[in-house]
Amino acid sequence: MNEHSIARSLTLRIARDLVPGSPAALKLMSWAETHADWLLGATKPPKVKTGKSAKLKPDTAQKDECTRMLKRLESAESPDAPRPRVLDLTDELGRLLNLEAFDAHLLTLMIACDRLPRVADMLDGVVEHIRDFPALLGELAGAEPLDAARRVRGSEVMKLGVVGFGRRRFDDPIDIQWPLCRVLDREPEAEALAEALAGRRQTSTLNMADFAHVADADFLVRLLQGAVRERAHGVNILIHGPPGSGKTELARTLAAAAGCALHGIGEADDDGEEPNRRDRVLALMLAQRMLGDRSGAVLLFDEMEDLIGGTQRTTGDWFTQREGSKVFVNRLLETNAAPVIWVTNAVGNIDDAILRRMSFILKLDLAPRRAAHGILTRVAADEGVQPGEAMTHLIDRAPETASVLRVAVRAGRLAGEDDGGAQAATSLVRALRGGEIPSHGFDAIDLSLYEADRPLEPLFDSIRTLGALDVSLLLTGPPGTGKTALAHHLARALDKPLLVRRASDLLSKWVGETEQNIAGAFEDARRQDSVLLFDEADSLLFDRTRARTSWEVGQVNEMLTWLDRHPLPVVAATNHKDQLDPASLRRFVFKLDLAPLGPEKLERAFVRFFGMAAPAGLFGLRNLTPGDFAVVARQLRHAPAPDAQAILARLTDESRVKPDTGVRIGF
């Protein structure tokens, strides 16, 4: 089909449905007369009266003129003119969709009616007078007249939904849907049509090493490879997790590792058009039809919420605000020819019927520290910059940094900054957290400086080596003995972020809110895959025999319940061990009592902090802690001391302001 053959066949067929001499018939003939040179390829026929002088009732002369024009049109030859590009695209589309001849011809006719200006002009003011326009196009596509309407209704073109007919009198006769409309607007090359319709091919900027913390990543790669190799239908992978955890990038990396092309489904095009639910579902169906069994492709449906809408779980198996048909979605998941990776932030609003149809569901948390540093190295190399120390420290303080590394490093490069993007990353992380970023925390510590009731280095080495994460530590001892620093050290040893919750963060004056805050702290730690530190734990785990109200008992019970079942490391620190509830002690796997430094540790700490031999008078100070040495070291930055004796005097001052170690801690 070319433009001329389409226009000629439509004109001849429409003329049969119009009453001769009617306004619609006169309009059609007027259009034909206007385009006579192109239509007939010869001298223009006599003009058909269409103005006020034309009679509204059938006129013999007018009918004769119309008959002569139609006779000439029947034998008219197509002019030698370039074929419109939209028709070439339509032919390629029919091939990609594997359409039968009737469906391919129907699709061509429908697109021509909308996209070819001369054909669209012909239909204007005429099509509403046609008794059954879909059946008319069905006839022209090759169906028998009596069967044309049924063939059109049951055609693959109608089932796919990429193009349809206007339903109301004032609608356009042809309605082209978003996925096809945006392609026709852009008119890509034929070889790029599949990608333009199915979705832009996604490329990965990371590799599997960047997701070494995802234990199931290798299984998912093998699952994709097996699905493509065996052309298995109904393979669906759901990746969920908090914003910024790298879900989309993981999907790209998995597909690349499996050797599959990944196409993003129903995303905004180059012109920024925004698809709705129907558009995205239609794009998914088109991609399945085109790529399906034949190409070894994987499809990515990011933001799965667009498929299920604002669904909310209620009591029992009921969901409210569901969009679309539940049966349709279920069958979509069961029959998809190409594997689909679905991405969403949370699964709480997803129907169990959908979850049961997934081949695998992966919870992805924020990248751990080691993985984040690996991503930073790669991103910095891509941008041609040197990652700064500030960015390294930011990763250690806020795990959300991993999710903004690429945009932040690029922003830093464009701004000509030499901090590797730390300033931009800080602004982004602060917004993501909804508050300030924790202070830098503690540098690497020397466990040999700790005075504890058991050797710390073998214990921490064992925890790190065994990888058993359901470990809990209770750290007790006077201020300055390094309890908080020890929690930071454990987090670094396990390559996990440290989530700190103080009593002031959790305690509330409202009944029940403290318990909610406690539960939220454990849930945040689980979601972020972090080590959880409760500072000032005696305010949360105090002896229940001293409680004055029932809600005080409730908050202790809440803490104890969560300590029993939390699967990740928990550290509780307190200066007042004697104020803890007795039942809380058995909840901790290890109870470490930290004490002031003895003579051996005092000498080692002096050398470690000040780089010189310890003076003899140091060993008479029996209540110093690593924290006191750190305080004096900071003093020396502002007020240097000339020798070891001057430093000893500073330490002696710190010792005098502390209670004697012989006095019971907490009194």
XYZ file of C-alpha atoms in Angstrom:
667
model
C 0.000 0.000 0.000
C 1.068 3.550 -0.737
C -0.607 6.865 0.004
C -2.307 7.070 -3.364
C -3.746 3.538 -3.281
C -5.047 4.096 0.257
C -6.671 7.421 -0.624
C -8.166 6.032 -3.851
C -9.607 2.905 -2.223
C -11.033 4.906 0.678
C -12.634 7.447 -1.640
C -14.261 4.782 -3.814
C -15.489 2.785 -0.813
C -16.776 5.779 1.170
C -18.653 7.084 -1.850
C -20.782 3.942 -1.813
C -22.039 4.761 1.713
C -22.938 8.388 1.022
C -26.169 9.685 -0.425
C -25.390 11.384 -3.776
C -25.744 15.126 -3.490
C -25.679 15.100 0.310
C -23.345 17.551 2.122
C -20.976 14.688 2.960
C -20.923 13.485 -0.654
C -20.331 17.000 -1.924
C -17.513 17.458 0.597
C -15.878 14.221 -0.545
C -16.110 15.269 -4.193
C -14.773 18.717 -3.356
C -11.766 17.096 -1.703
C -11.266 14.863 -4.749
C -11.442 17.865 -7.068
C -8.883 19.738 -4.944
C -6.441 16.813 -5.209
C -7.398 15.811 -8.755
C -3.896 16.225 -10.194
C -2.521 13.829 -7.588
C -5.530 11.474 -7.582
C -6.228 11.219 -11.315
C -2.880 12.082 -12.815
C -4.623 13.942 -15.660
C -6.583 17.049 -16.449
C -8.890 18.149 -13.712
C -12.517 17.100 -14.141
C -15.342 19.658 -14.110
C -15.823 21.255 -10.694
C -18.567 19.894 -8.475
C -20.767 22.630 -7.020
C -20.351 22.697 -3.267
C -21.265 26.255 -2.313
C -24.573 27.973 -1.701
C -25.555 27.438 -5.313
C -25.363 23.654 -4.936
C -28.709 21.973 -4.395
C -29.127 19.883 -1.252
C -31.262 17.291 -3.015
C -29.808 14.838 -5.545
C -29.240 16.476 -8.883
C -28.776 14.537 -12.093
C -25.917 16.716 -13.295
C -24.100 16.446 -9.980
C -24.555 12.679 -9.892
C -23.216 12.414 -13.412
C -20.172 14.494 -12.507
C -19.508 12.382 -9.404
C -19.937 9.174 -11.396
C -17.451 10.320 -14.011
C -14.902 11.292 -11.350
C -15.226 7.946 -9.561
C -14.895 6.089 -12.900
C -11.694 7.926 -13.659
C -10.450 7.294 -10.135
C -10.972 3.543 -10.512
C -8.486 3.411 -13.367
C -6.110 6.080 -12.099
C -2.494 5.035 -11.681
C -0.394 5.914 -8.646
C 1.949 8.857 -9.272
C 5.654 8.311 -9.107
C 6.242 9.846 -5.675
C 8.244 8.851 -2.594
C 6.354 6.652 -0.162
C 5.611 8.433 3.131
C 8.007 7.314 5.847
C 5.177 6.554 8.258
C 4.000 3.779 5.948
C 7.462 2.218 5.909
C 7.449 2.291 9.703
C 4.000 0.708 9.738
C 5.177 -2.142 7.505
C 8.157 -2.743 9.813
C 5.860 -2.642 12.829
C 3.641 -5.312 11.315
C 6.691 -7.486 10.774
C 7.976 -6.984 14.323
C 4.563 -7.827 15.760
C 4.347 -10.879 13.518
C 0.933 -9.781 12.202
C -1.030 -11.760 9.638
C -1.744 -10.075 6.295
C -5.218 -8.859 7.297
C -4.000 -7.367 10.582
C -0.988 -5.748 8.919
C -3.212 -4.143 6.238
C -5.706 -2.979 8.866
C -2.936 -1.381 10.913
C -1.586 0.401 7.833
C -5.020 1.773 6.941
C -5.701 3.007 10.476
C -2.354 4.764 10.791
C -2.761 6.280 7.328
C -6.159 7.706 8.309
C -4.522 9.537 11.202
C -1.032 10.339 9.940
C -1.378 11.094 6.214
C -2.623 14.701 5.897
C -4.506 14.211 2.602
C -6.277 11.103 3.891
C -7.116 12.723 7.222
C -8.458 15.783 5.382
C -10.689 13.557 3.280
C -12.245 11.946 6.357
C -12.911 15.276 8.087
C -16.660 15.892 8.035
C -17.295 12.657 6.135
C -16.466 9.789 8.461
C -19.385 10.460 10.831
C -21.769 9.796 7.923
C -20.301 6.353 7.276
C -22.526 3.644 8.689
C -19.714 1.411 10.038
C -16.242 2.864 9.588
C -14.379 -0.081 11.244
C -16.159 -2.530 8.939
C -15.301 -0.338 5.958
C -11.599 -0.492 6.826
C -11.964 -4.247 7.397
C -13.219 -4.645 3.853
C -10.323 -2.639 2.466
C -7.926 -4.777 4.539
C -9.207 -7.903 2.804
C -12.209 -9.191 4.760
C -15.497 -10.207 3.180
C -18.111 -7.445 3.585
C -20.418 -9.543 5.772
C -17.525 -10.642 7.989
C -15.529 -7.405 8.084
C -16.848 -6.026 11.383
C -16.199 -9.296 13.217
C -12.703 -9.614 11.731
C -11.827 -6.105 12.889
C -13.159 -6.635 16.426
C -11.191 -9.875 16.794
C -8.024 -8.646 15.110
C -4.632 -8.631 16.816
C -4.500 -4.890 16.203
C -7.522 -4.389 18.467
C -6.245 -6.880 21.052
C -2.893 -5.134 21.325
C -4.634 -1.802 21.829
C -1.962 0.306 20.128
C -4.602 1.907 17.929
C -8.391 2.090 18.090
C -11.469 3.889 16.827
C -13.043 7.021 18.267
C -16.131 6.089 20.271
C -18.023 9.371 20.185
C -19.249 11.471 17.300
C -16.866 14.330 17.992
C -13.805 12.067 18.554
C -11.108 11.659 15.945
C -11.917 8.585 13.838
C -8.633 6.912 14.784
C -7.128 6.901 18.276
C -3.397 6.082 18.393
C -2.153 5.181 21.867
C 0.909 6.644 23.597
C 3.526 3.930 22.878
C 2.825 3.962 19.150
C 2.126 7.701 18.968
C 5.516 8.665 20.382
C 7.246 6.336 17.904
C 5.380 7.739 14.918
C 6.164 11.268 16.082
C 9.880 10.523 16.192
C 9.999 8.285 13.091
C 13.069 6.253 14.058
C 15.065 4.177 11.620
C 13.589 0.732 10.973
C 16.342 -1.038 12.915
C 15.635 1.169 15.948
C 11.867 0.685 15.854
C 11.863 -2.331 18.193
C 13.822 -0.448 20.838
C 11.677 2.664 20.401
C 8.496 0.658 20.989
C 9.694 -1.882 23.542
C 11.670 0.645 25.546
C 15.152 2.057 25.432
C 17.875 -0.481 25.992
C 19.370 -0.110 29.451
C 23.117 -0.225 30.025
C 24.836 -0.973 33.291
C 27.528 1.266 34.737
C 28.431 -1.232 37.473
C 29.340 -4.901 37.528
C 28.632 -7.910 39.699
C 31.548 -7.081 42.003
C 29.704 -3.931 43.047
C 26.838 -6.128 44.275
C 28.952 -8.718 46.049
C 26.855 -8.013 49.150
C 23.750 -9.386 47.386
C 23.942 -13.074 48.219
C 21.311 -14.095 45.645
C 22.752 -12.151 42.705
C 24.445 -15.169 41.123
C 21.244 -17.208 41.369
C 19.293 -14.441 39.628
C 21.817 -14.327 36.778
C 21.458 -18.075 36.283
C 17.670 -17.771 36.465
C 17.650 -15.213 33.640
C 20.016 -17.303 31.551
C 17.877 -20.417 32.021
C 14.650 -18.565 31.201
C 16.106 -17.213 27.952
C 17.748 -20.491 26.998
C 14.566 -22.533 27.457
C 12.208 -19.742 26.364
C 10.318 -20.227 29.601
C 7.175 -18.168 30.089
C 5.991 -16.536 33.303
C 9.445 -15.705 34.756
C 9.214 -12.652 37.032
C 11.774 -11.207 39.452
C 10.701 -8.611 42.021
C 13.362 -6.332 43.545
C 12.218 -4.107 46.387
C 13.941 -1.934 48.942
C 14.283 1.658 50.151
C 14.867 4.479 47.652
C 18.492 4.792 46.661
C 19.454 1.178 47.367
C 20.373 0.589 43.718
C 17.452 -1.596 42.617
C 17.367 -0.376 39.020
C 21.132 -0.516 38.684
C 21.118 -4.068 40.042
C 18.523 -5.045 37.411
C 20.788 -3.645 34.699
C 23.798 -5.437 36.116
C 21.974 -8.778 36.371
C 20.828 -8.593 32.751
C 24.309 -7.656 31.556
C 25.860 -10.520 33.517
C 23.316 -12.902 31.972
C 24.196 -11.653 28.491
C 20.688 -10.283 27.885
C 19.502 -6.977 26.485
C 17.420 -5.093 29.061
C 14.615 -2.800 27.901
C 12.947 -0.269 30.212
C 9.181 -0.464 29.734
C 6.903 2.551 29.314
C 9.298 5.229 30.490
C 9.104 8.875 29.445
C 10.346 9.507 25.933
C 12.780 12.113 24.655
C 9.997 14.693 24.550
C 9.188 14.144 28.230
C 5.718 12.711 27.706
C 4.391 11.028 30.836
C 2.687 7.636 30.465
C -0.258 6.546 32.582
C -1.039 3.040 33.806
C -2.734 2.007 30.575
C 0.186 3.331 28.525
C 2.728 1.354 30.537
C 0.704 -1.862 30.459
C 0.283 -1.459 26.706
C 4.015 -0.862 26.317
C 4.668 -4.060 28.285
C 2.326 -6.062 26.053
C 3.964 -4.630 22.932
C 7.437 -5.468 24.213
C 6.372 -9.020 25.014
C 4.903 -9.372 21.538
C 7.995 -8.027 19.774
C 10.793 -9.419 21.934
C 9.192 -12.383 23.656
C 10.616 -15.724 22.604
C 12.704 -14.440 19.739
C 15.332 -12.035 21.017
C 16.604 -13.248 24.382
C 15.673 -9.914 25.933
C 14.737 -9.079 29.536
C 12.204 -6.373 30.355
C 12.471 -3.886 33.222
C 9.247 -2.494 34.701
C 10.478 0.171 37.104
C 8.073 1.645 39.678
C 5.673 -1.303 39.798
C 3.206 0.966 41.590
C 2.106 2.135 38.132
C 0.695 -1.343 37.495
C -1.169 -1.845 40.758
C -2.036 1.788 41.519
C -2.442 3.054 45.088
C -3.475 -0.346 46.392
C -3.744 -0.536 50.181
C -3.975 -3.663 52.278
C -6.915 -3.824 54.688
C -8.240 -6.623 56.880
C -8.088 -10.172 55.620
C -7.398 -10.568 51.909
C -9.033 -7.259 50.935
C -7.283 -4.445 49.113
C -8.646 -0.980 48.461
C -7.868 1.468 45.644
C -6.843 -1.331 43.318
C -6.469 -0.250 39.692
C -7.236 -2.514 36.778
C -8.341 -6.118 36.728
C -6.757 -8.518 39.210
C -7.304 -11.410 36.793
C -5.640 -9.452 33.974
C -2.545 -8.744 36.078
C -2.330 -12.366 37.226
C -2.507 -13.676 33.658
C 0.012 -11.059 32.555
C 2.495 -12.444 35.069
C 1.779 -16.060 34.181
C 2.103 -15.758 30.417
C 4.857 -13.210 29.756
C 7.194 -14.610 27.113
C 10.229 -12.502 28.051
C 11.452 -12.449 31.681
C 10.420 -9.295 33.553
C 12.290 -7.623 36.411
C 9.822 -5.622 38.502
C 11.134 -2.845 40.765
C 9.329 -1.174 43.646
C 10.167 0.489 46.954
C 7.936 -1.698 49.120
C 5.810 -4.826 48.869
C 3.288 -3.920 51.565
C 0.700 -2.771 49.034
C 1.194 -5.670 46.605
C -1.477 -8.354 46.577
C -0.348 -11.789 47.772
C -1.695 -13.214 44.508
C 0.927 -11.146 42.667
C 3.708 -12.100 45.071
C 2.932 -15.808 44.619
C 3.445 -15.462 40.885
C 6.971 -14.133 41.240
C 9.849 -16.478 40.453
C 12.024 -14.703 43.031
C 11.630 -11.760 45.415
C 14.764 -9.910 46.487
C 14.943 -7.381 49.293
C 17.765 -4.945 48.513
C 19.029 -2.717 51.293
C 21.459 0.169 51.111
C 24.931 -0.823 49.972
C 27.334 -1.697 52.810
C 30.418 0.369 53.382
C 32.828 -1.787 51.347
C 30.490 -1.893 48.337
C 29.882 1.855 48.533
C 33.613 2.560 48.457
C 33.956 0.277 45.431
C 31.179 2.167 43.638
C 32.866 5.469 44.502
C 36.139 4.280 42.968
C 34.392 3.246 39.756
C 32.271 6.398 39.474
C 35.267 8.645 40.144
C 37.228 6.852 37.402
C 34.322 7.296 34.970
C 34.189 11.026 35.712
C 37.955 11.431 35.684
C 38.209 12.795 39.219
C 40.003 11.770 42.371
C 37.680 10.809 45.247
C 38.425 12.950 48.261
C 38.672 12.073 51.919
C 35.484 13.980 52.649
C 33.467 11.654 50.423
C 35.039 8.611 52.077
C 34.046 9.908 55.509
C 30.532 10.706 54.283
C 30.044 7.096 53.158
C 31.102 5.917 56.605
C 28.640 8.259 58.317
C 25.606 7.903 56.049
C 24.911 4.742 54.018
C 22.503 6.711 51.787
C 25.584 8.246 50.158
C 25.968 5.173 47.939
C 22.701 6.029 46.182
C 23.834 9.502 45.061
C 27.476 8.923 44.193
C 27.183 9.228 40.427
C 25.171 12.461 40.365
C 27.194 13.992 43.197
C 30.610 13.202 41.708
C 29.476 14.567 38.354
C 28.142 17.730 40.007
C 31.454 18.218 41.795
C 33.365 17.816 38.524
C 31.145 20.286 36.685
C 31.523 22.810 39.503
C 35.293 22.436 39.411
C 35.457 21.329 43.039
C 38.356 19.234 44.306
C 36.377 17.392 46.998
C 35.237 14.614 44.667
C 31.607 15.696 44.912
C 31.344 15.613 48.706
C 29.585 18.973 48.919
C 26.887 17.908 46.473
C 26.579 14.478 48.109
C 26.174 16.050 51.541
C 23.285 18.199 50.355
C 21.561 15.193 48.786
C 22.060 12.907 51.774
C 20.817 15.581 54.154
C 17.612 15.846 52.125
C 17.186 12.065 51.959
C 17.636 11.728 55.710
C 15.315 14.630 56.448
C 17.834 16.010 58.908
C 21.468 16.506 59.718
C 24.138 13.913 59.028
C 25.805 12.311 62.055
C 29.237 13.594 62.975
C 32.253 11.757 61.639
C 32.371 9.421 64.600
C 35.559 7.599 65.493
C 38.713 6.772 63.620
C 40.136 3.272 63.708
C 40.835 2.206 67.288
C 43.507 0.055 68.872
C 41.813 -2.763 70.745
C 45.007 -3.420 72.664
C 44.432 -0.132 74.525
C 41.154 -1.370 76.048
C 41.078 -2.608 79.610
C 38.309 -5.220 79.511
C 37.297 -8.310 81.432
C 38.087 -10.460 78.380
C 40.465 -10.092 75.394
C 38.721 -8.019 72.723
C 40.802 -8.716 69.622
C 40.107 -12.479 69.466
C 36.412 -11.850 70.146
C 35.990 -9.292 67.361
C 38.045 -11.384 64.943
C 35.765 -14.333 65.639
C 32.594 -12.283 65.122
C 33.918 -10.957 61.820
C 35.186 -14.324 60.575
C 32.141 -16.412 61.460
C 29.729 -13.903 59.971
C 26.968 -14.816 62.440
C 25.044 -11.560 62.626
C 22.632 -12.385 65.464
C 25.162 -11.158 68.004
C 24.534 -8.663 70.788
C 26.967 -6.872 73.076
C 26.368 -5.077 76.351
C 29.147 -2.552 77.013
C 29.446 -1.214 80.540
C 31.990 0.923 82.277
C 32.722 4.497 83.352
C 32.677 7.383 80.855
C 35.634 7.533 78.467
C 36.383 3.815 78.410
C 35.533 3.704 74.684
C 32.120 2.046 74.593
C 30.783 4.084 71.654
C 34.063 3.840 69.768
C 33.928 0.077 70.229
C 30.477 -0.034 68.608
C 31.823 1.933 65.622
C 34.715 -0.515 65.411
C 32.326 -3.479 65.306
C 30.319 -1.866 62.490
C 33.465 -1.286 60.456
C 34.660 -4.839 61.108
C 31.357 -6.210 59.783
C 31.310 -3.694 56.899
C 27.946 -2.327 57.996
C 26.710 1.149 58.822
C 26.155 2.040 62.463
C 22.686 3.228 63.424
C 22.811 5.136 66.737
C 19.701 5.617 68.842
C 19.900 7.491 72.118
C 17.276 7.554 74.822
C 16.354 11.095 73.790
C 15.572 9.802 70.269
C 13.118 7.194 71.537
C 11.486 8.337 74.769
C 8.169 10.153 74.314
C 5.666 11.746 76.643
C 2.821 10.119 74.705
C 1.641 6.702 75.828
C 2.620 4.012 73.349
C 4.872 6.217 71.234
C 8.075 5.123 72.974
C 7.285 1.501 72.122
C 6.640 2.519 68.508
C 9.950 4.363 68.383
C 11.792 1.348 69.760
C 10.189 -0.938 67.185
C 11.008 1.615 64.500
C 14.685 1.633 65.512
C 14.951 -2.130 65.086
C 13.061 -1.960 61.800
C 15.343 0.820 60.519
C 18.384 -1.260 61.428
C 16.971 -4.273 59.594
C 16.043 -2.218 56.538
C 19.460 -0.553 56.390
C 21.282 -3.790 57.269
C 23.145 -1.933 59.995
C 24.603 -2.436 63.451
C 22.243 -0.887 65.999
C 23.710 0.999 68.972
C 21.559 2.007 71.936
C 23.457 4.662 73.839
C 22.332 5.420 77.417
C 20.727 1.983 77.452
C 19.964 2.193 81.187
C 17.146 4.630 80.314
C 15.544 1.974 78.101
C 16.337 -1.203 80.032
C 15.993 0.038 83.608
C 14.971 -2.273 86.429
C 11.194 -2.750 86.114
C 10.818 -3.033 89.883
C 11.486 0.713 89.989
C 8.786 1.523 87.410
C 6.011 3.824 88.591
C 3.591 3.349 85.693
C 2.538 0.492 83.439
C 3.784 2.206 80.286
C 7.315 2.331 81.742
C 7.177 -1.452 82.094
C 5.847 -1.638 78.536
C 8.854 0.116 77.037
C 11.266 -2.276 78.781
C 9.209 -5.238 77.593
C 9.324 -3.873 74.043
C 13.104 -3.660 74.160
C 13.458 -7.181 75.540
C 11.122 -8.632 72.915
C 13.028 -7.081 70.045
C 16.413 -8.093 71.482
C 15.242 -11.700 71.444
C 14.301 -11.776 67.757
C 16.444 -9.168 65.976
C 18.633 -10.897 63.337
C 21.392 -8.263 63.176
C 24.075 -7.021 65.574
C 22.907 -4.914 68.530
C 25.135 -3.009 70.949
C 23.914 -1.401 74.161
C 26.164 0.971 76.089
C 25.683 2.295 79.608
C 27.637 3.841 82.448
C 25.219 2.368 84.999
C 25.182 -1.394 84.787
C 23.613 -1.731 88.235
C 20.466 0.102 87.041
C 19.665 -2.405 84.281
C 16.753 -4.819 84.548
C 18.146 -8.260 85.500
C 16.232 -9.897 82.653
C 18.032 -7.706 80.117
C 21.449 -9.163 80.957
C 20.662 -12.596 79.534
C 19.452 -11.002 76.282
C 23.044 -10.088 75.396
C 25.369 -12.711 73.984
C 28.461 -10.908 75.292
C 28.687 -8.627 78.309
C 31.903 -6.605 78.242
C 32.898 -4.561 81.265
C 35.387 -1.830 80.374
C 37.585 -0.363 83.072
C 40.160 2.442 83.459
C 43.605 1.609 82.117
C 46.113 -0.407 84.124
C 49.897 0.258 84.094
C 50.616 -1.721 80.907
C 47.797 -0.100 78.941
C 48.703 3.354 80.312
C 52.218 3.065 78.910
C 50.940 1.789 75.561
C 48.348 4.580 75.326
C 50.963 7.281 76.043
C 53.184 6.028 73.230
C 50.185 5.603 70.917
C 48.762 9.109 71.427
C 51.902 11.197 71.963
C 54.690 9.266 70.215
C 57.112 9.287 73.166
C 58.001 7.134 76.148
C 55.743 7.368 79.178
C 57.119 9.191 82.262
C 57.289 7.230 85.526
C 54.652 9.369 87.241
C 51.972 8.169 84.797
C 51.536 4.846 86.569
C 50.229 6.478 89.722
C 47.081 7.603 87.862
C 44.566 4.774 88.184
C 41.359 6.227 86.736
C 42.447 7.273 83.222
C 40.638 5.973 80.135
C 41.399 6.116 76.390
C 38.998 9.040 76.247
C 41.208 11.084 78.568
C 44.215 10.535 76.317
C 42.112 11.614 73.317
C 41.078 14.822 75.137
C 44.676 15.760 75.959
C 45.732 14.971 72.377
C 43.142 17.489 71.155
C 44.405 20.029 73.715
C 47.890 19.740 72.270
C 46.662 20.873 68.857
C 45.761 24.238 70.364
C 48.219 24.452 73.296
C 51.366 22.350 72.621
C 53.313 20.886 75.555
C 57.126 21.017 75.585
C 57.795 17.504 76.908
C 56.403 14.316 78.418
C 56.212 15.826 81.917
C 53.988 18.656 80.652
C 51.708 16.107 78.992
C 51.629 14.133 82.248
C 50.471 17.280 84.043
C 47.570 17.580 81.613
C 46.600 13.950 82.208
C 46.837 14.509 85.965
C 44.358 17.387 85.660
C 41.935 15.096 83.806
C 42.334 12.455 86.502
C 41.581 14.910 89.347
C 38.185 15.885 87.958
C 37.021 12.251 87.860
C 35.614 10.187 90.723
C 37.934 7.670 92.362
C 37.722 4.277 90.700
C 37.260 2.668 94.084
C 33.860 4.287 94.337
C 31.063 2.152 92.897
C 30.200 3.195 89.362
C 27.016 5.220 89.161
C 27.238 6.754 92.634
